[in-house]
CSV table of C-alpha atoms in Angstrom, one decimal:
chain,number,residue,atom,x,y,z
A,107,MET,CA,-19.7,-8.7,2.3
A,108,ARG,CA,-18.5,-8.5,-1.9
A,109,ILE,CA,-16.8,-4.7,-1.5
A,110,VAL,CA,-16.1,-2.8,-4.7
A,111,ILE,CA,-13.2,-0.5,-4.7
A,112,THR,CA,-11.8,2.6,-7.0
A,113,GLY,CA,-8.4,3.6,-6.9
A,114,ALA,CA,-7.2,0.0,-4.8
A,115,THR,CA,-3.7,0.2,-6.3
A,116,GLY,CA,-2.8,3.5,-4.9
A,117,PHE,CA,-1.6,3.5,-1.5
A,118,VAL,CA,-4.3,4.0,1.1
A,119,GLY,CA,-6.2,1.5,-1.7
A,120,ARG,CA,-3.6,-1.4,-1.6
A,121,HIS,CA,-4.0,-1.5,2.7
A,122,LEU,CA,-7.8,-0.7,2.4
A,123,VAL,CA,-7.9,-4.2,0.3
A,124,ARG,CA,-6.0,-6.2,2.3
A,125,ARG,CA,-7.6,-5.1,5.5
A,126,LEU,CA,-10.9,-6.3,4.0
A,127,LEU,CA,-9.4,-9.4,2.8
A,128,ALA,CA,-8.3,-9.9,6.6
A,129,ASP,CA,-11.6,-9.0,7.7
A,130,GLY,CA,-13.3,-12.1,5.4
A,131,HIS,CA,-14.9,-9.5,2.7
A,132,ALA,CA,-15.0,-10.5,-1.3
A,133,VAL,CA,-13.0,-7.7,-2.8
A,134,VAL,CA,-13.2,-6.1,-6.6
A,135,ALA,CA,-10.9,-3.6,-7.7
A,136,LEU,CA,-11.6,-1.5,-10.6
A,137,ALA,CA,-8.7,-0.4,-12.3
A,138,ARG,CA,-8.2,1.2,-15.2
A,139,ASN,CA,-5.1,-1.5,-15.8
A,140,VAL,CA,-5.9,-4.7,-14.7
A,141,GLU,CA,-3.0,-6.5,-15.6
A,142,GLY,CA,-0.9,-4.2,-13.4
A,143,ALA,CA,-3.7,-4.5,-10.2
A,144,ARG,CA,-3.0,-8.3,-10.7
A,145,ARG,CA,0.7,-7.5,-10.1
A,146,VAL,CA,-0.2,-5.3,-7.2
A,147,LEU,CA,-3.1,-6.5,-5.3
A,148,PRO,CA,-3.5,-9.6,-3.7
A,149,VAL,CA,-4.5,-12.8,-5.6
A,150,ARG,CA,-7.9,-13.1,-3.8
A,151,CYS,CA,-9.1,-9.4,-4.6
A,152,GLU,CA,-11.0,-9.8,-8.1
A,153,CYS,CA,-9.8,-7.1,-11.1
A,154,HIS,CA,-12.3,-5.5,-13.4
A,155,ALA,CA,-11.2,-2.8,-16.1
A,156,TRP,CA,-13.3,0.0,-15.7
A,157,ASP,CA,-12.5,4.0,-17.3
A,158,PRO,CA,-12.6,6.9,-14.6
A,159,ALA,CA,-14.3,9.4,-17.6
A,160,ALA,CA,-17.1,6.5,-18.5
A,161,GLY,CA,-17.6,4.8,-14.8
A,162,ALA,CA,-18.0,1.0,-14.1
A,163,GLU,CA,-20.1,-1.3,-15.8
A,164,ALA,CA,-23.3,-1.5,-14.0
A,165,ALA,CA,-22.9,-5.0,-14.1
A,166,VAL,CA,-19.8,-5.3,-12.3
A,167,LEU,CA,-21.7,-3.3,-9.3
A,168,HIS,CA,-24.9,-5.9,-9.3
A,169,GLY,CA,-25.5,-7.4,-6.1
A,170,ALA,CA,-22.7,-6.0,-4.1
A,171,ASP,CA,-23.0,-4.8,-0.8
A,172,ALA,CA,-20.5,-1.5,-0.8
A,173,LEU,CA,-18.7,0.6,-2.9
A,174,VAL,CA,-15.6,2.7,-1.8
A,175,HIS,CA,-14.6,5.3,-4.4
A,176,LEU,CA,-11.0,6.2,-3.7
A,177,ALA,CA,-10.2,7.3,-7.3
A,178,GLY,CA,-8.3,10.4,-8.6
A,179,GLU,CA,-5.6,12.1,-9.9
A,180,GLY,CA,-2.7,12.9,-7.7
A,181,ILE,CA,-2.4,16.5,-6.7
A,182,ALA,CA,0.8,16.3,-5.2
A,183,GLY,CA,4.6,16.4,-6.7
A,184,ARG,CA,4.1,18.7,-10.0
A,185,ARG,CA,3.0,22.2,-10.8
A,186,TRP,CA,-0.5,22.7,-11.0
A,187,THR,CA,-0.7,24.2,-14.8
A,188,PRO,CA,-4.3,24.8,-15.8
A,189,ALA,CA,-4.2,21.4,-17.9
A,190,ARG,CA,-3.5,19.5,-14.5
A,191,LYS,CA,-5.7,21.4,-12.4
A,192,GLN,CA,-8.2,20.7,-15.0
A,193,ALA,CA,-7.5,16.8,-14.8
A,194,VAL,CA,-7.1,17.1,-11.1
A,195,LEU,CA,-10.7,18.0,-10.8
A,196,GLU,CA,-12.4,15.7,-14.1
A,197,SER,CA,-10.8,12.8,-12.5
A,198,ARG,CA,-13.3,13.1,-9.1
A,199,VAL,CA,-16.1,15.1,-10.4
A,200,ALA,CA,-16.7,13.3,-13.4
A,201,GLY,CA,-15.3,9.7,-12.5
A,202,THR,CA,-18.1,10.2,-9.2
A,203,ARG,CA,-21.1,11.1,-11.3
A,204,ALA,CA,-19.9,8.0,-13.8
A,205,LEU,CA,-20.3,5.5,-10.5
A,206,VAL,CA,-23.6,6.7,-9.3
A,207,ARG,CA,-24.6,6.6,-13.4
A,208,ALA,CA,-23.6,3.4,-13.5
A,209,LEU,CA,-25.7,2.8,-10.0
A,210,ALA,CA,-28.7,4.5,-11.1
A,211,ALA,CA,-28.5,1.6,-13.7
A,212,LEU,CA,-29.5,-1.1,-11.9
A,213,PRO,CA,-32.5,-2.2,-10.4
A,214,ALA,CA,-32.8,-0.8,-6.5
A,215,THR,CA,-32.7,-4.2,-5.1
A,216,ALA,CA,-29.3,-5.2,-6.9
A,217,ARG,CA,-27.3,-1.8,-5.7
A,218,PRO,CA,-24.6,-1.6,-3.4
A,219,ALA,CA,-26.2,-0.4,0.3
A,220,THR,CA,-23.5,1.7,0.9
A,221,LEU,CA,-21.4,4.5,-0.9
A,222,LEU,CA,-17.8,5.6,0.7
A,223,SER,CA,-16.5,7.8,-1.0
A,224,ALA,CA,-13.1,9.9,-0.3
A,225,SER,CA,-12.6,14.0,0.0
A,226,ALA,CA,-10.3,15.6,1.4
A,227,ILE,CA,-9.8,18.3,4.4
A,228,GLY,CA,-8.3,20.3,1.6
A,229,TYR,CA,-12.1,20.9,1.2
A,230,TYR,CA,-12.0,23.6,4.1
A,231,GLY,CA,-9.3,25.4,2.6
A,232,ASP,CA,-6.3,27.7,4.7
A,233,ARG,CA,-8.1,28.9,8.5
A,234,GLY,CA,-4.8,29.5,10.8
A,235,ASP,CA,-6.1,28.7,14.5
A,236,GLU,CA,-9.6,28.1,13.8
A,237,GLN,CA,-11.0,24.4,15.0
A,238,LEU,CA,-12.5,22.9,11.9
A,239,HIS,CA,-15.2,20.0,12.4
A,240,GLU,CA,-17.4,18.2,9.6
A,241,HIS,CA,-20.0,21.1,9.7
A,242,SER,CA,-17.5,23.9,9.1
A,243,ALA,CA,-17.6,25.9,5.8
A,244,ALA,CA,-15.8,25.3,3.4
A,245,GLY,CA,-12.5,27.2,1.7
A,246,SER,CA,-12.5,29.2,-1.3
A,247,ASP,CA,-9.0,28.2,-3.3
A,248,PHE,CA,-8.8,25.6,-5.6
A,249,LEU,CA,-8.7,22.4,-3.8
A,250,ALA,CA,-11.5,23.6,-1.6
A,251,ALA,CA,-13.5,23.9,-4.9
A,252,VAL,CA,-12.6,20.5,-5.8
A,253,CYS,CA,-13.7,18.8,-2.8
A,254,GLN,CA,-17.5,20.2,-2.7
A,255,ALA,CA,-17.9,19.6,-6.8
A,256,TRP,CA,-16.7,15.5,-5.7
A,257,GLU,CA,-18.6,15.1,-2.7
A,258,HIS,CA,-21.9,16.9,-4.1
A,259,GLU,CA,-21.6,14.1,-7.1
A,260,ALA,CA,-20.9,11.4,-4.4
A,261,VAL,CA,-23.9,12.7,-2.4
A,262,ALA,CA,-26.4,12.2,-5.3
A,263,ALA,CA,-26.4,8.5,-4.7
A,264,GLU,CA,-28.7,9.2,-1.7
A,265,GLU,CA,-31.7,9.9,-3.9
A,266,LEU,CA,-31.0,6.4,-5.3
A,267,GLY,CA,-31.7,5.0,-1.9
A,268,VAL,CA,-28.2,4.4,-1.2
A,269,ARG,CA,-26.4,5.4,2.1
A,270,VAL,CA,-23.4,7.7,1.5
A,271,ALA,CA,-20.8,8.5,3.5
A,272,VAL,CA,-18.1,11.0,2.5
A,273,ILE,CA,-14.3,10.9,4.6
A,274,ARG,CA,-12.3,13.8,4.4
A,275,ILE,CA,-8.6,12.7,4.3
A,276,GLY,CA,-5.8,14.4,5.8
A,277,MET,CA,-2.2,13.7,5.7
A,278,VAL,CA,-1.8,10.0,5.5
A,279,LEU,CA,1.4,8.6,7.5
A,280,GLY,CA,2.4,5.1,6.2
A,281,LYS,CA,6.4,4.6,5.6
A,282,ASP,CA,5.3,2.6,2.0
A,283,GLY,CA,3.1,5.8,0.7
A,284,GLY,CA,1.9,9.0,0.6
A,285,ALA,CA,3.7,12.4,2.4
A,286,LEU,CA,5.6,10.1,5.3
A,287,GLN,CA,7.7,7.9,2.2
A,288,LYS,CA,8.8,11.0,0.5
A,289,MET,CA,9.8,12.3,3.9
A,290,LEU,CA,11.9,9.8,5.6
A,291,LEU,CA,14.8,9.9,3.3
A,292,PRO,CA,16.0,13.7,4.2
A,293,PHE,CA,15.2,13.4,7.1
A,294,ARG,CA,17.0,9.8,8.2
A,295,LEU,CA,20.0,12.0,6.4
A,296,GLY,CA,19.9,15.0,8.9
A,297,LEU,CA,18.2,17.3,6.4
A,298,GLY,CA,14.6,18.0,7.4
A,299,GLY,CA,13.7,20.7,9.2
A,300,ARG,CA,10.0,22.6,9.2
A,301,LEU,CA,8.2,23.7,6.5
A,302,GLY,CA,7.7,27.9,6.2
A,303,SER,CA,7.0,29.2,9.3
A,304,GLY,CA,6.3,26.0,11.1
A,305,ARG,CA,3.2,27.3,12.8
A,306,GLN,CA,0.5,25.6,10.1
A,307,TRP,CA,-1.5,22.6,11.3
A,308,MET,CA,-1.3,20.0,10.2
A,309,SER,CA,-4.2,17.6,10.6
A,310,TRP,CA,-2.5,13.8,10.0
A,311,ILE,CA,-3.6,10.0,10.1
A,312,HIS,CA,-2.2,6.3,10.7
A,313,VAL,CA,-3.1,4.8,7.6
A,314,ASP,CA,-3.9,1.7,9.7
A,315,ASP,CA,-6.9,4.1,11.4
A,316,LEU,CA,-7.7,5.4,7.8
A,317,VAL,CA,-8.2,2.0,6.7
A,318,GLY,CA,-10.1,1.4,10.2
A,319,LEU,CA,-12.4,4.0,9.6
A,320,PHE,CA,-13.0,2.8,6.0
A,321,ALA,CA,-13.9,-0.7,7.7
A,322,TYR,CA,-16.1,0.7,10.4
A,323,ALA,CA,-18.1,3.2,7.9
A,324,ILE,CA,-18.9,-0.2,6.1
A,325,ALA,CA,-19.8,-2.2,8.5
A,326,HIS,CA,-21.4,0.2,10.9
A,327,THR,CA,-25.2,1.2,9.1
A,328,GLU,CA,-25.8,4.2,11.4
A,329,VAL,CA,-22.5,5.6,9.6
A,330,ARG,CA,-23.7,8.6,7.2
A,331,GLY,CA,-23.1,12.5,6.3
A,332,VAL,CA,-19.1,13.5,6.4
A,333,LEU,CA,-16.3,12.3,8.3
A,334,ASN,CA,-13.0,13.8,9.1
A,335,GLY,CA,-10.7,11.2,8.2
A,336,VAL,CA,-7.8,12.7,10.7
A,337,ALA,CA,-6.4,11.6,14.0
A,338,PRO,CA,-8.1,13.3,17.4
A,339,THR,CA,-5.2,15.5,17.8
A,340,PRO,CA,-3.6,18.1,15.3
A,341,VAL,CA,0.0,19.2,15.1
A,342,THR,CA,1.6,21.9,13.9
A,343,ASN,CA,4.2,21.5,11.5
A,344,ALA,CA,6.7,22.6,13.6
A,345,GLU,CA,5.8,19.9,16.2
A,346,PHE,CA,5.6,17.2,13.6
A,347,THR,CA,9.3,17.6,12.6
A,348,ALA,CA,10.5,17.7,16.1
A,349,ALA,CA,8.5,14.2,16.5
A,350,LEU,CA,9.8,13.0,13.3
A,351,GLY,CA,13.3,13.8,14.2
A,352,ARG,CA,13.1,11.8,17.5
A,353,ALA,CA,10.9,8.5,15.7
A,354,LEU,CA,14.4,8.5,14.0
A,355,HIS,CA,16.7,9.9,16.5
A,356,ARG,CA,17.9,12.9,14.0
A,357,PRO,CA,18.3,16.5,14.2
A,358,ALA,CA,15.2,18.0,12.2
A,359,VAL,CA,16.8,21.9,12.4
A,360,LEU,CA,17.0,22.8,8.5
A,361,PRO,CA,13.8,24.7,7.5
A,362,VAL,CA,12.3,25.1,3.8
A,363,PRO,CA,11.4,29.0,3.5
A,364,ALA,CA,8.3,29.7,2.3
A,365,VAL,CA,9.2,31.3,-0.8
A,366,ALA,CA,11.8,28.5,-1.6
A,367,LEU,CA,8.3,26.4,-1.6
A,368,ARG,CA,6.5,28.9,-4.0
A,369,LEU,CA,9.1,28.8,-6.3
A,370,ALA,CA,9.9,25.8,-6.7
A,371,LEU,CA,6.2,24.4,-6.8
A,372,GLY,CA,3.9,27.3,-8.0
A,373,GLU,CA,0.0,27.4,-6.6
A,374,MET,CA,0.6,23.5,-5.2
A,375,SER,CA,2.9,25.0,-2.4
A,376,ALA,CA,-0.6,26.0,-1.1
A,377,VAL,CA,-1.1,22.1,0.0
A,378,LEU,CA,2.0,22.2,2.5
A,379,LEU,CA,2.1,25.6,3.7
A,380,ALA,CA,-2.1,25.6,4.1
A,381,SER,CA,-3.2,25.6,8.1
A,382,GLN,CA,-6.4,23.4,8.7
A,383,ARG,CA,-6.6,22.2,12.2
A,384,VAL,CA,-9.1,19.2,11.4
A,385,LEU,CA,-11.3,17.6,14.3
A,386,ALA,CA,-12.4,14.0,13.8
A,387,ARG,CA,-15.6,14.9,16.0
A,388,ALA,CA,-17.9,12.9,14.0
A,389,ALA,CA,-15.9,9.2,14.1
A,390,GLN,CA,-15.4,10.0,17.9
A,391,ARG,CA,-18.7,10.8,18.5
A,392,LEU,CA,-20.1,7.6,16.3
A,393,GLY,CA,-17.5,5.0,18.5
A,394,PHE,CA,-14.5,4.6,16.7
A,395,GLU,CA,-11.3,3.8,18.3
A,396,PHE,CA,-7.9,5.4,17.1
A,397,ARG,CA,-5.4,2.9,17.3
A,398,TYR,CA,-2.6,5.9,17.4
A,399,PRO,CA,-3.9,9.4,18.2
A,400,GLN,CA,-1.1,10.9,19.2
A,401,ILE,CA,1.9,12.0,17.0
A,402,GLY,CA,4.6,10.6,19.0
A,403,PRO,CA,3.4,7.0,19.1
A,404,ALA,CA,2.2,6.9,15.4
A,405,LEU,CA,5.7,7.8,14.3
A,406,ALA,CA,7.5,5.4,16.5
A,407,ASP,CA,5.3,2.8,15.3
A,408,LEU,CA,5.9,4.0,11.3
A,409,CYS,CA,9.4,4.3,12.0
A,410,SER,CA,10.4,1.8,14.6
A,411,ASP,CA,11.8,-0.8,11.4
A,412,MET,CA,13.6,0.5,8.8
A,413,ALA,CA,13.8,-2.3,6.9
A,414,GLN,CA,12.1,-2.4,3.6
A,415,GLN,CA,9.3,-5.4,2.8
A,416,LEU,CA,7.9,-7.1,-0.8
A,417,ASP,CA,4.8,-8.7,-1.1
A,418,TYR,CA,4.1,-10.9,-3.9
A,419,GLU,CA,1.4,-13.5,-4.4
A,420,HIS,CA,1.2,-16.1,-7.5
A,421,TRP,CA,-1.3,-18.7,-8.0
A,422,VAL,CA,-0.8,-21.7,-9.4
A,423,ALA,CA,-3.4,-24.8,-10.1
A,424,ARG,CA,-1.2,-27.5,-8.2
A,425,ALA,CA,-1.8,-29.2,-5.0
A,426,PRO,CA,0.6,-27.2,-1.8
A,427,ARG,CA,2.9,-30.6,-1.3
A,428,ASP,CA,3.7,-30.4,-4.9
A,429,VAL,CA,4.5,-26.9,-5.0
A,430,PHE,CA,6.7,-27.4,-1.6
A,431,ALA,CA,8.1,-30.1,-3.0
A,432,PHE,CA,9.3,-28.4,-6.0
A,433,PHE,CA,10.7,-25.3,-3.5
A,434,SER,CA,12.5,-28.1,-1.3
A,435,GLY,CA,15.0,-28.6,-4.0
A,436,PRO,CA,17.6,-26.3,-3.9
A,437,TYR,CA,18.8,-26.8,-7.4
A,438,ASN,CA,15.5,-25.7,-9.1
A,439,LEU,CA,15.5,-22.1,-7.6
A,440,GLU,CA,18.1,-21.7,-10.8
A,441,ARG,CA,15.1,-22.6,-12.6
A,442,ILE,CA,13.3,-20.0,-11.9
A,443,THR,CA,16.0,-16.9,-11.4
A,444,PRO,CA,16.4,-14.3,-14.0
A,445,ASP,CA,19.6,-15.0,-16.3
A,446,PHE,CA,21.0,-11.2,-15.5
A,447,LEU,CA,21.6,-12.2,-12.3
A,448,ARG,CA,24.0,-15.4,-13.5
A,449,PHE,CA,22.8,-17.7,-10.3
A,450,ARG,CA,24.3,-20.8,-9.0
A,451,VAL,CA,23.7,-23.0,-6.3
A,452,LEU,CA,27.2,-24.2,-5.0
A,453,GLY,CA,25.7,-26.8,-2.2
A,454,ALA,CA,24.3,-27.1,0.7
A,455,THR,CA,24.6,-28.7,4.1
A,456,THR,CA,22.1,-31.4,4.6
A,457,SER,CA,20.8,-33.5,1.6
A,458,GLU,CA,17.5,-33.0,2.0
A,459,LEU,CA,16.2,-29.1,2.7
A,460,ARG,CA,15.4,-28.9,6.7
A,461,GLU,CA,15.4,-26.7,9.4
A,462,GLY,CA,19.1,-25.5,9.7
A,463,THR,CA,20.3,-26.1,6.5
A,464,CYS,CA,22.5,-23.8,5.1
A,465,ILE,CA,22.6,-23.4,1.0
A,466,ASP,CA,25.7,-21.7,-0.6
A,467,TYR,CA,25.0,-19.5,-4.2
A,468,ARG,CA,27.1,-17.5,-6.6
A,469,LEU,CA,25.3,-14.3,-8.1
A,470,SER,CA,26.1,-11.5,-10.3
A,471,LEU,CA,24.5,-8.3,-9.0
A,472,HIS,CA,25.2,-5.5,-11.8
A,473,GLY,CA,28.9,-7.0,-13.0
A,474,ILE,CA,30.0,-7.4,-9.5
A,475,ARG,CA,30.4,-11.4,-8.4
A,476,LEU,CA,29.0,-12.5,-5.1
A,477,ARG,CA,28.8,-15.1,-2.7
A,478,TRP,CA,25.4,-15.9,-0.7
A,479,ARG,CA,25.2,-18.3,2.1
A,480,SER,CA,21.4,-18.9,3.3
A,481,ARG,CA,20.0,-20.9,6.3
A,482,ILE,CA,16.6,-22.2,6.8
A,483,GLU,CA,15.2,-21.1,10.4
A,484,ILE,CA,11.7,-22.1,9.7
A,485,TRP,CA,10.2,-25.3,7.7
A,486,GLU,CA,7.0,-26.3,7.9
A,487,PRO,CA,6.0,-29.2,4.9
A,488,ASN,CA,3.4,-27.8,2.8
A,489,CYS,CA,3.0,-24.6,4.1
A,490,ARG,CA,6.0,-22.7,4.5
A,491,PHE,CA,9.5,-22.3,5.3
A,492,VAL,CA,12.2,-19.2,6.0
A,493,ASP,CA,15.5,-18.3,4.9
A,494,VAL,CA,17.6,-15.7,6.1
A,495,GLN,CA,20.9,-14.7,4.7
A,496,MET,CA,23.9,-15.3,6.4
A,497,CYS,CA,26.3,-13.5,4.5
A,498,GLY,CA,25.7,-11.7,1.5
A,499,PRO,CA,25.1,-8.4,-0.1
A,500,TYR,CA,22.0,-7.1,2.3
A,501,LYS,CA,22.5,-6.2,6.0
A,502,LEU,CA,19.3,-7.8,6.6
A,503,TRP,CA,17.6,-10.7,4.5
A,504,GLN,CA,14.9,-12.9,5.6
A,505,HIS,CA,12.7,-14.5,3.2
A,506,THR,CA,9.1,-16.0,4.5
A,507,HIS,CA,7.5,-18.2,1.5
A,508,GLU,CA,3.7,-19.5,2.1
A,509,PHE,CA,1.8,-22.1,0.4
A,510,GLU,CA,-1.9,-22.1,0.7
A,511,PRO,CA,-4.4,-24.6,-0.3
A,512,TYR,CA,-6.9,-22.1,-2.6
A,513,ASN,CA,-9.1,-22.4,-5.4
A,514,GLY,CA,-7.9,-25.8,-6.5
A,515,GLY,CA,-4.5,-24.8,-6.1
A,516,THR,CA,-1.9,-23.2,-4.6
A,517,LEU,CA,-1.5,-19.4,-3.2
A,518,ILE,CA,1.9,-19.0,-3.0
A,519,HIS,CA,3.1,-15.7,-0.3
A,520,ASP,CA,6.5,-14.4,-1.1
A,521,ARG,CA,7.3,-11.9,1.9
A,522,VAL,CA,10.7,-10.5,1.9
A,523,ARG,CA,12.1,-8.2,4.3
A,524,TYR,CA,15.3,-6.4,3.4
A,525,GLU,CA,17.9,-3.6,4.3
A,526,LEU,CA,20.6,-2.5,2.5
A,527,PRO,CA,24.3,-1.9,3.9
A,528,LEU,CA,25.2,1.5,4.9
A,529,GLY,CA,21.9,2.0,6.0
A,530,VAL,CA,20.6,5.6,4.6
A,531,LEU,CA,23.4,5.7,2.3
A,532,GLY,CA,22.6,2.9,1.1
A,533,ASP,CA,19.0,3.4,0.5
A,534,LEU,CA,20.4,7.0,-1.4
A,535,VAL,CA,22.9,5.4,-3.8
A,536,ALA,CA,20.7,1.8,-4.0
A,537,GLY,CA,17.9,1.5,-2.8
A,538,ALA,CA,15.3,2.4,-5.7
A,539,ARG,CA,17.4,-0.3,-8.2
A,540,VAL,CA,17.1,-2.5,-5.8
A,541,ALA,CA,13.5,-2.4,-4.9
A,542,HIS,CA,13.4,-2.4,-9.0
A,543,ASP,CA,15.4,-5.3,-9.2
A,544,LEU,CA,13.1,-7.3,-6.7
A,545,ARG,CA,9.9,-6.3,-8.3
A,546,ALA,CA,11.8,-7.8,-12.0
A,547,ILE,CA,13.0,-11.4,-10.5
A,548,PHE,CA,9.9,-11.8,-8.8
A,549,GLU,CA,7.5,-10.8,-12.0
A,550,PHE,CA,10.2,-13.2,-14.1
A,551,ARG,CA,9.8,-16.1,-11.3
A,552,ARG,CA,6.0,-15.8,-11.4
A,553,LYS,CA,6.3,-16.4,-15.3
A,554,ARG,CA,8.8,-19.5,-15.3
A,555,ILE,CA,6.5,-20.9,-12.6
A,556,ASP,CA,3.5,-20.8,-14.7
A,557,GLU,CA,5.9,-22.5,-17.4
A,558,LEU,CA,7.5,-24.9,-15.0
A,559,PHE,CA,4.0,-26.1,-13.5
A,560,SER,CA,2.0,-26.5,-16.8
A,561,GLU,CA,4.0,-29.3,-17.6
A,562,SER,CA,1.8,-32.0,-16.3
A,563,PRO,CA,-1.6,-31.7,-14.9
A,564,PRO,CA,-2.4,-30.0,-11.9
A,565,SER,CA,-3.1,-32.7,-8.8
A,566,PRO,CA,-5.6,-32.4,-6.3
A,567,SER,CA,-5.2,-29.9,-3.4
A,568,GLY,CA,-3.2,-30.7,-0.5
A,569,GLU,CA,-3.3,-29.7,3.3
A,570,CYS,CA,-0.9,-28.6,5.4
A,571,ARG,CA,0.3,-31.0,8.0
């Protein structure tokens, strides 16, 4: 299927793009910043520009099988000034309206058969202990009004003969984005605890289950109308914080008073203090199976490995055997490493790289001179190799290089798993800086490889052997 996605560079969008590509679909991302989207999203994801206020060009939607609409201004992290609230509303209402207008401009036979639109459980407002399902009444606060207007615009596509499903998303749990990512550092430092009274209900969902629900709704034509994108078992805030503390083996005993949240965040504090006990009745009735229906296993999965991961894809118009041959020369690493690292290869334990080869380097990190030794653990010519740090600045460094024939050239996929020394203190002091440096290094590497590989004509695509 050909699936068009707005909001593809967001936390949920990135996971959904990877899931749909893995399932064999062709994915098209609509983004305000196309170059930025291409750096973030997999190479196989086609990217087109769009203005959320004006909508997509109808030609981009022509012949697509499904349209997934995730785009919208973020609601967390800043006070809700009048201008901010207007931006939150307009980004959802005007953007959805413009998309439906683009669908209407297409011939009926060329329209996507399905529109999946995100919404939020903010639709229900603050409801205490009341059990909420898809047919429960809407709330009366700001977010409830936004969600109602947002859904109204999406449902208008039904008049065009398009199947519409609206997924009201709860708190999405994933360690690379969303609320949990913001909670991990204070909880790992032992500074976590309940918010306010802790009695408010939290309706959550593991990010893998949420993208699975979107994929299920695309594939099953009987799915239409509203679905709550939450796990089957909501928990109170006190239960959630206790479970997170257990998953991280840390105490969770430092409460944040409600008055402090209101002083710090103003009206936006309602997002953290509202009680929404939302049930996933529609998804369960339709036969969707949750991998993580309970909060304990969900948090255990997300918190069992605190290593950071960086994924970077790059396409070059050369055969895998040529690209692999380039990376097989250890001194070529000097040619694709930024000058600020002052990176030098000191030598290798074998004349030709192979499994078991150790390589020694010298580099400088922010003025600190370091030695680094890596060992090649896996060596599969023309396909992939894996090197790990034996000694150096990281507690853990594992770099997987994969080379795949794609579109007449080679898709290079780098996957780096790393941990800083000193655990949570290392993350606190240097985590953001290291992540920034790694992105800069791989962006430099992409540009430099393009320059080097453009010096001679591409050769036919090679195969793994």
